[in-house]
Amino acid sequence: MEAAVADRRLRRDLDRGIVAGVLAGFARRLNADPLVVRIAFIAITVATGGLALLGYALAWGLMPGDGALARPAASRARRGISPLTGRWRVALGVGFLTLGALLAFRELGLWWSDALVWPLVLAASGATLLWRQSRQRAEEEIAEVSPATRPAPARPESRFTDLYRGGFGVALVVGAALLFLSANDALGGVRDAAFAAIIAILALALILAPFLWRLGRNLAAERAERIRSQERAELAAHLHDSVLQTLTLMQKRADDPREVATLARRQERELRSWLFGGARPEGESLAGALEAAASEVEEAHGVPVEVVAVGDRPLDERSQALVGAAREALTNAAKFAPDAGPVSLYAEVEGGRAQVFVHDRGPGFDPDSIPADRRGLRESVFGRMERHGGNAEVRSRPGEGTEVELTMEVGE
Amino acid sequence: MTAKPSVVIVDDHEIFRAGVRAELEGLVDVLADVGSVEAAVREIGERKPDVALLDVHMPGGGGVEVIRQVAESRPAQRFLALSVSDAAEDVIAVVRAGARGYVTKSISGPELADAVARVRDGDAVFSPRLAGFVLDAFAGQIPEGEVDPELDQLTMREREVLRLIARGYLYKEIALELSISPKTVEAHVSAVLRKLQLSNRHELSRWAVERRLVD
């Protein structure tokens, strides 16, 4: 619905447009082929003696752009529209438009000499190139503020084409100026002065080039250094907030080995996920939620939990029930096998089915006669799984540890 | 399983080397402990330990580099990776380079001694975490055409064994659960190790990288 409404608005269609997308925009609004609209426009232009071109220029100014070209360079590149040819086409188009407008004026009886018209056309094209380029620059600089969204590899090449295009734009404008002057015979006396000026500029460039080059390099180095020091500061802040705090706590609790072990373990888990990027967002994925549940139980009971997860899926209601049951099974293992080494949690998501195994090496029990103090297992684990269409099994023998198996169909 | 196995411990953290030495005291014969790749290559070449205990991360190339250099003169040298590293690509890389197993540093002394003895005897040692990594790496379909069924896929039995390892079962418990002999369990694990080392299934190299991107 939203998209349909947006489509009804009159916008320049930058994807299909040739110059500025004005006609393509009209075509989209009228549900017509852009070609038909373009032919109609040319007919109107001829009929009105070029006045319609003014209308075009007006529409270009007033209609907002829409389409891939309005989006950042990255998405443009993906569509295969090179910003380069796009810019050339626009410059060419502006040249033609200017020419058209001037011809229109001639039609109305206003005509300046050829000496004015052609330089004006060239200058308009050149100025367009330069103007659009500076706008593109500003856009890129904004994009650079958030480095994650920047398409990194495109940089050096685009800088080169920038320069190339910029040079061409300048050449067009300067050429236009020279053309104008020479056409008006104003150049004769100026020629010597211009020659001297060019030599002076060349010499100046030779003198300044190394300096400018060094300046550029220094700026780059400074920038790299700034990024590095930012990273260092972030690292230091993180270590301070986590590792140093924990180490201080551990020294305070040195008389309680279990507490110390728990603290160390929690810190290890936290640092590990930070270092190796293994941190799965807790609220979003099944494996992340299981990790979180495991570290909660570790903290509450001081029993290490070894988590191994294969595959993952987004967290939905069923997965949440599975996590809840797993947490309960872990709590049980921690309560009844507190000194039997780490509890293993293995989770596997495959083919629309999620399975969790919680395994301890504690004293075990006879599952046929679940002791009264293990009601938690019956209700919180079995009950919860069955309510959500899952299944729970427990395998245990006195003296051989306990394993709880949780199975939930979660769909693809 | 007769004499105590001899080991050289390679790790760039001295505190950790001392800790491992203390834990293995009386269980294995620690010939030397070294803190750099060059020292490791030299000591392993000279002392010829049954097993070299390798840290994955070290300045100068880490465990992978040690394996590469030692293999030139002692192709039969056995390695066991011992690491705190959880980065799957590092672990897989060191196993693919030739380590016969991977255990985490939280392992207890007797368990580590047992793992060393198994590696000396030519078996593979998979911690639950490594089993998880391998299941993950071999999961899913691979495109037709580039499949070498011998190497690029795990058999059902091998998957079952890996799953049980990941669930925290010991080899003898796995044997009991699957009604096979412990020797057969070991044969399955060794087969998985061989596939892990020889398969050129491109997922194995790329998967770890992609995983990082996903996270």
Short mmCIF file of C-alpha atoms in Angstrom, two decimals, chain A residues 329-330 332-334 336-337 340 342-345 357-367 370-371 374 377 382 393-405, chain B residues 167-169 173:
data_model
loop_
_atom_site.label_atom_id
_atom_site.label_comp_id
_atom_site.label_asym_id
_atom_site.label_seq_id
_atom_site.Cartn_x
_atom_site.Cartn_y
_atom_site.Cartn_z
CA ALA A 329 17.51 -28.95 33.09
CA LEU A 330 20.82 -27.12 33.61
CA ASN A 332 18.75 -29.44 37.95
CA ALA A 333 22.14 -30.74 36.86
CA ALA A 334 23.89 -27.97 38.76
CA PHE A 336 22.22 -32.45 41.94
CA ALA A 337 25.69 -32.86 40.47
CA ALA A 340 30.96 -33.75 39.10
CA PRO A 342 31.34 -29.46 33.92
CA VAL A 343 27.80 -29.94 32.69
CA SER A 344 27.62 -30.40 28.92
CA LEU A 345 25.02 -28.61 26.86
CA PHE A 357 21.07 -32.32 25.36
CA VAL A 358 22.01 -31.54 28.94
CA HIS A 359 24.45 -34.04 30.36
CA ASP A 360 25.96 -34.24 33.83
CA ARG A 361 28.23 -36.75 35.51
CA GLY A 362 26.48 -36.62 38.85
CA PRO A 363 25.08 -39.47 40.98
CA GLY A 364 22.13 -40.08 38.66
CA PHE A 365 18.81 -41.60 39.67
CA ASP A 366 16.19 -44.06 38.57
CA PRO A 367 13.92 -42.17 36.18
CA ILE A 370 11.60 -39.63 40.01
CA PRO A 371 12.31 -38.51 43.55
CA ARG A 374 12.96 -33.55 41.38
CA LEU A 377 12.17 -31.68 36.19
CA PHE A 382 8.53 -32.10 30.62
CA GLU A 393 13.32 -37.57 27.67
CA VAL A 394 15.56 -38.26 30.59
CA ARG A 395 18.18 -40.99 30.75
CA SER A 396 19.81 -41.76 34.02
CA ARG A 397 21.05 -44.64 36.04
CA PRO A 398 22.19 -44.42 39.65
CA GLY A 399 25.92 -43.71 39.59
CA GLU A 400 26.14 -42.90 35.90
CA GLY A 401 25.05 -39.33 35.52
CA THR A 402 21.95 -37.92 33.88
CA GLU A 403 21.14 -36.74 30.41
CA VAL A 404 18.04 -34.76 29.48
CA GLU A 405 17.12 -34.72 25.81
CA ARG B 167 27.20 -34.17 24.28
CA GLY B 168 30.05 -34.88 26.67
CA TYR B 169 30.30 -38.67 26.35
CA GLU B 173 30.36 -44.47 26.96
#
